[in-house]
Structures are given as C-alpha cells and as structure tokens.
Amino acid sequence: MLGKLLIVSAGPLLAVLGVLVWGWLTEDGDGSDRSDRAGAAMVAVSVPELGGQALEGESLFKDNCAVCHGVNAAGRDGAGPPLVHRIYEPGHHGDGAFLLAALRGVRAHHWPFGDMPPVEGVSQSDVESIVAYVRLLQRANGIN
C-alpha cells in the first residue's frame, strides 16, 4: 500500500517540479521570457584601452569567437558563455585551457550550451593573442 501511495504521490510532485524547471529555463524570475533575449549579451563588459597583442586578439576574437561568446566576450544568451566571468579567472582556467579548447574543442562542464568544437583556422599564436585580449577584458572587469 505504501509503495502505491508513493507512486501516486510522486506524479503530482514530478509535474510541479517540471513546471518549476520549465519556468526557470524560460523566464528570468521577473516574468520576462528568455526567448526574447536570444543572442543578447549575458554580462556587461567594460572595455579598456587596447594595444599590442590584445588589440590583435580583439580582431581575431571578433572573427573567430564572437559568434558564440559575444561581443567583447560578454557571452550570447542561447549560444555561448561569457568569458568575462569568474569561472574563467586565470586560477581556474589557465591560458593553456583556452588554447586547448580552441585547438581541440572541449566538453561542456560549466554551462548548458553543449560541447565547444575546435575553432577551425586558428593557430596557437592566434589563440595566444585572443587570450591576451580576454585576460585584459577580465582584469578591467575585476577578474584576476
């Protein structure tokens, strides 16, 4: 009897849980529908004055990374995470992690965007310039 009671009781509980999860996935908690923001920047990014390798990295980032990671690495809702985020601080994701992700791809492990494929046509030198740009953006936004 207890087993039947648990199964019958679990049905409504799972339904409520499903509604809550769906609401979390589709709304921001303020009633706004996330589908209205598809592709929108996920974080605000202050851009410092760029020079040298970071300036070259900005151009390479725009050409190879911004389609997923957004303008100025601010992320794109529904496409890819912001790289100007504490998850990517140097102590957690070192420069080598960025290099390997770009050249080999990486399995999704922090965000629900799916696996990142290798970036076609970028060299190690290109990625080093991109990382210099991202690290400068991070520092300018309090991520060290």
PDB file of C-alpha atoms in Angstrom:
ATOM      1  CA  MET A   1       0.000   0.000   0.000  1.00  0.00           C
ATOM      2  CA  LEU A   2       2.802   2.419   0.905  1.00  0.00           C
ATOM      3  CA  GLY A   3       4.513   1.725  -2.436  1.00  0.00           C
ATOM      4  CA  LYS A   4       1.301   2.578  -4.341  1.00  0.00           C
ATOM      5  CA  LEU A   5       0.859   5.716  -2.248  1.00  0.00           C
ATOM      6  CA  LEU A   6       4.406   6.866  -3.046  1.00  0.00           C
ATOM      7  CA  ILE A   7       3.916   6.277  -6.787  1.00  0.00           C
ATOM      8  CA  VAL A   8       0.584   8.105  -6.827  1.00  0.00           C
ATOM      9  CA  SER A   9       2.036  10.952  -4.736  1.00  0.00           C
ATOM     10  CA  ALA A  10       5.127  11.244  -6.934  1.00  0.00           C
ATOM     11  CA  GLY A  11       3.060  12.017 -10.069  1.00  0.00           C
ATOM     12  CA  PRO A  12       1.830  15.448  -8.952  1.00  0.00           C
ATOM     13  CA  LEU A  13       5.191  16.206  -7.329  1.00  0.00           C
ATOM     14  CA  LEU A  14       7.041  15.494 -10.574  1.00  0.00           C
ATOM     15  CA  ALA A  15       4.541  17.592 -12.509  1.00  0.00           C
ATOM     16  CA  VAL A  16       5.101  20.571 -10.189  1.00  0.00           C
ATOM     17  CA  LEU A  17       8.865  20.082 -10.396  1.00  0.00           C
ATOM     18  CA  GLY A  18       8.651  20.002 -14.193  1.00  0.00           C
ATOM     19  CA  VAL A  19       6.692  23.266 -14.263  1.00  0.00           C
ATOM     20  CA  LEU A  20       9.210  24.930 -11.948  1.00  0.00           C
ATOM     21  CA  VAL A  21      12.191  23.779 -14.040  1.00  0.00           C
ATOM     22  CA  TRP A  22      10.492  24.876 -17.272  1.00  0.00           C
ATOM     23  CA  GLY A  23       9.768  28.265 -15.732  1.00  0.00           C
ATOM     24  CA  TRP A  24      13.385  28.598 -14.605  1.00  0.00           C
ATOM     25  CA  LEU A  25      14.638  27.723 -18.093  1.00  0.00           C
ATOM     26  CA  THR A  26      12.307  30.099 -19.910  1.00  0.00           C
ATOM     27  CA  GLU A  27      11.967  33.083 -17.556  1.00  0.00           C
ATOM     28  CA  ASP A  28      14.311  35.255 -15.564  1.00  0.00           C
ATOM     29  CA  GLY A  29      12.134  35.320 -12.464  1.00  0.00           C
ATOM     30  CA  ASP A  30      10.819  38.759 -13.329  1.00  0.00           C
ATOM     31  CA  GLY A  31       8.275  37.413 -15.801  1.00  0.00           C
ATOM     32  CA  SER A  32      10.392  38.223 -18.864  1.00  0.00           C
ATOM     33  CA  ASP A  33      10.662  35.458 -21.431  1.00  0.00           C
ATOM     34  CA  ARG A  34      14.273  34.427 -22.126  1.00  0.00           C
ATOM     35  CA  SER A  35      13.444  33.720 -25.774  1.00  0.00           C
ATOM     36  CA  ASP A  36      13.157  37.497 -26.212  1.00  0.00           C
ATOM     37  CA  ARG A  37      16.854  37.736 -25.347  1.00  0.00           C
ATOM     38  CA  ALA A  38      18.262  35.009 -27.598  1.00  0.00           C
ATOM     39  CA  GLY A  39      21.720  36.150 -28.612  1.00  0.00           C
ATOM     40  CA  ALA A  40      21.806  39.030 -26.110  1.00  0.00           C
ATOM     41  CA  ALA A  41      24.924  39.759 -24.072  1.00  0.00           C
ATOM     42  CA  MET A  42      24.910  37.858 -20.792  1.00  0.00           C
ATOM     43  CA  VAL A  43      27.149  40.218 -18.794  1.00  0.00           C
ATOM     44  CA  ALA A  44      28.112  43.880 -19.003  1.00  0.00           C
ATOM     45  CA  VAL A  45      31.746  44.354 -20.033  1.00  0.00           C
ATOM     46  CA  SER A  46      33.850  47.492 -19.617  1.00  0.00           C
ATOM     47  CA  VAL A  47      36.423  47.669 -22.404  1.00  0.00           C
ATOM     48  CA  PRO A  48      39.792  49.223 -21.536  1.00  0.00           C
ATOM     49  CA  GLU A  49      42.174  50.838 -23.992  1.00  0.00           C
ATOM     50  CA  LEU A  50      43.668  48.090 -26.131  1.00  0.00           C
ATOM     51  CA  GLY A  51      47.149  47.865 -27.566  1.00  0.00           C
ATOM     52  CA  GLY A  52      49.722  45.397 -28.836  1.00  0.00           C
ATOM     53  CA  GLN A  53      48.817  41.736 -28.666  1.00  0.00           C
ATOM     54  CA  ALA A  54      45.417  42.441 -27.058  1.00  0.00           C
ATOM     55  CA  LEU A  55      44.450  44.679 -29.988  1.00  0.00           C
ATOM     56  CA  GLU A  56      45.359  41.903 -32.420  1.00  0.00           C
ATOM     57  CA  GLY A  57      43.444  39.489 -30.178  1.00  0.00           C
ATOM     58  CA  GLU A  58      40.328  41.658 -30.357  1.00  0.00           C
ATOM     59  CA  SER A  59      40.265  41.378 -34.143  1.00  0.00           C
ATOM     60  CA  LEU A  60      40.855  37.616 -34.028  1.00  0.00           C
ATOM     61  CA  PHE A  61      38.179  37.245 -31.331  1.00  0.00           C
ATOM     62  CA  LYS A  62      35.625  39.113 -33.462  1.00  0.00           C
ATOM     63  CA  ASP A  63      36.397  36.888 -36.457  1.00  0.00           C
ATOM     64  CA  ASN A  64      36.524  33.531 -34.653  1.00  0.00           C
ATOM     65  CA  CYS A  65      34.861  33.650 -31.240  1.00  0.00           C
ATOM     66  CA  ALA A  66      32.222  36.382 -31.019  1.00  0.00           C
ATOM     67  CA  VAL A  67      29.590  34.365 -32.885  1.00  0.00           C
ATOM     68  CA  CYS A  68      29.263  32.214 -29.746  1.00  0.00           C
ATOM     69  CA  HIS A  69      30.993  34.156 -26.949  1.00  0.00           C
ATOM     70  CA  GLY A  70      29.535  37.544 -27.917  1.00  0.00           C
ATOM     71  CA  VAL A  71      30.924  40.999 -28.476  1.00  0.00           C
ATOM     72  CA  ASN A  72      33.761  41.693 -26.017  1.00  0.00           C
ATOM     73  CA  ALA A  73      33.419  38.144 -24.616  1.00  0.00           C
ATOM     74  CA  ALA A  74      30.132  39.086 -22.896  1.00  0.00           C
ATOM     75  CA  GLY A  75      28.504  35.780 -23.916  1.00  0.00           C
ATOM     76  CA  ARG A  76      25.454  35.278 -26.117  1.00  0.00           C
ATOM     77  CA  ASP A  77      22.270  34.061 -24.490  1.00  0.00           C
ATOM     78  CA  GLY A  78      21.431  30.720 -26.050  1.00  0.00           C
ATOM     79  CA  ALA A  79      24.757  30.464 -27.911  1.00  0.00           C
ATOM     80  CA  GLY A  80      27.812  30.553 -25.652  1.00  0.00           C
ATOM     81  CA  PRO A  81      29.074  31.646 -22.244  1.00  0.00           C
ATOM     82  CA  PRO A  82      30.719  34.913 -21.311  1.00  0.00           C
ATOM     83  CA  LEU A  83      34.481  34.641 -20.954  1.00  0.00           C
ATOM     84  CA  VAL A  84      34.466  37.768 -18.806  1.00  0.00           C
ATOM     85  CA  HIS A  85      33.200  35.720 -15.889  1.00  0.00           C
ATOM     86  CA  ARG A  86      34.770  34.483 -12.660  1.00  0.00           C
ATOM     87  CA  ILE A  87      34.574  30.882 -13.912  1.00  0.00           C
ATOM     88  CA  TYR A  88      37.309  31.760 -16.398  1.00  0.00           C
ATOM     89  CA  GLU A  89      39.622  33.551 -13.986  1.00  0.00           C
ATOM     90  CA  PRO A  90      43.268  32.550 -14.519  1.00  0.00           C
ATOM     91  CA  GLY A  91      43.393  30.473 -11.322  1.00  0.00           C
ATOM     92  CA  HIS A  92      40.532  28.245 -12.528  1.00  0.00           C
ATOM     93  CA  HIS A  93      41.018  28.194 -16.306  1.00  0.00           C
ATOM     94  CA  GLY A  94      44.624  28.965 -17.133  1.00  0.00           C
ATOM     95  CA  ASP A  95      45.768  30.214 -20.520  1.00  0.00           C
ATOM     96  CA  GLY A  96      46.510  26.624 -21.568  1.00  0.00           C
ATOM     97  CA  ALA A  97      42.846  25.698 -21.056  1.00  0.00           C
ATOM     98  CA  PHE A  98      41.813  28.382 -23.557  1.00  0.00           C
ATOM     99  CA  LEU A  99      44.449  27.153 -26.000  1.00  0.00           C
ATOM    100  CA  LEU A 100      43.301  23.537 -25.761  1.00  0.00           C
ATOM    101  CA  ALA A 101      39.621  24.497 -26.006  1.00  0.00           C
ATOM    102  CA  ALA A 102      40.194  26.489 -29.189  1.00  0.00           C
ATOM    103  CA  LEU A 103      42.512  23.986 -30.862  1.00  0.00           C
ATOM    104  CA  ARG A 104      40.919  20.695 -29.724  1.00  0.00           C
ATOM    105  CA  GLY A 105      37.457  21.595 -28.506  1.00  0.00           C
ATOM    106  CA  VAL A 106      36.161  20.921 -25.003  1.00  0.00           C
ATOM    107  CA  ARG A 107      33.281  19.069 -23.363  1.00  0.00           C
ATOM    108  CA  ALA A 108      30.646  21.233 -21.718  1.00  0.00           C
ATOM    109  CA  HIS A 109      31.200  21.332 -17.976  1.00  0.00           C
ATOM    110  CA  HIS A 110      30.069  24.701 -16.584  1.00  0.00           C
ATOM    111  CA  TRP A 111      27.312  25.902 -18.906  1.00  0.00           C
ATOM    112  CA  PRO A 112      24.319  24.359 -20.742  1.00  0.00           C
ATOM    113  CA  PHE A 113      25.480  25.350 -24.251  1.00  0.00           C
ATOM    114  CA  GLY A 114      26.832  21.961 -25.279  1.00  0.00           C
ATOM    115  CA  ASP A 115      30.360  20.965 -26.208  1.00  0.00           C
ATOM    116  CA  MET A 116      32.654  23.515 -27.835  1.00  0.00           C
ATOM    117  CA  PRO A 117      34.057  22.282 -31.147  1.00  0.00           C
ATOM    118  CA  PRO A 118      37.622  23.117 -32.195  1.00  0.00           C
ATOM    119  CA  VAL A 119      37.902  26.514 -33.868  1.00  0.00           C
ATOM    120  CA  GLU A 120      38.895  25.958 -37.486  1.00  0.00           C
ATOM    121  CA  GLY A 121      41.701  28.048 -38.925  1.00  0.00           C
ATOM    122  CA  VAL A 122      43.230  29.478 -35.744  1.00  0.00           C
ATOM    123  CA  SER A 123      46.869  28.928 -34.882  1.00  0.00           C
ATOM    124  CA  GLN A 124      48.470  28.717 -31.458  1.00  0.00           C
ATOM    125  CA  SER A 125      49.775  32.247 -31.981  1.00  0.00           C
ATOM    126  CA  ASP A 126      46.231  33.451 -32.830  1.00  0.00           C
ATOM    127  CA  VAL A 127      44.839  31.887 -29.665  1.00  0.00           C
ATOM    128  CA  GLU A 128      47.616  33.448 -27.569  1.00  0.00           C
ATOM    129  CA  SER A 129      46.562  36.880 -28.891  1.00  0.00           C
ATOM    130  CA  ILE A 130      42.895  36.094 -28.222  1.00  0.00           C
ATOM    131  CA  VAL A 131      43.774  35.053 -24.659  1.00  0.00           C
ATOM    132  CA  ALA A 132      45.732  38.301 -24.159  1.00  0.00           C
ATOM    133  CA  TYR A 133      42.588  40.207 -25.205  1.00  0.00           C
ATOM    134  CA  VAL A 134      40.274  38.164 -22.953  1.00  0.00           C
ATOM    135  CA  ARG A 135      42.625  38.474 -19.961  1.00  0.00           C
ATOM    136  CA  LEU A 136      42.794  42.262 -20.425  1.00  0.00           C
ATOM    137  CA  LEU A 137      38.987  42.404 -20.504  1.00  0.00           C
ATOM    138  CA  GLN A 138      38.826  40.236 -17.401  1.00  0.00           C
ATOM    139  CA  ARG A 139      41.265  42.425 -15.461  1.00  0.00           C
ATOM    140  CA  ALA A 140      39.363  45.558 -16.484  1.00  0.00           C
ATOM    141  CA  ASN A 141      36.224  43.956 -15.057  1.00  0.00           C
ATOM    142  CA  GLY A 142      37.713  42.814 -11.730  1.00  0.00           C
ATOM    143  CA  ILE A 143      38.551  39.237 -12.686  1.00  0.00           C
ATOM    144  CA  ASN A 144      42.191  38.492 -11.825  1.00  0.00           C
TER     145      ASN A 144
END
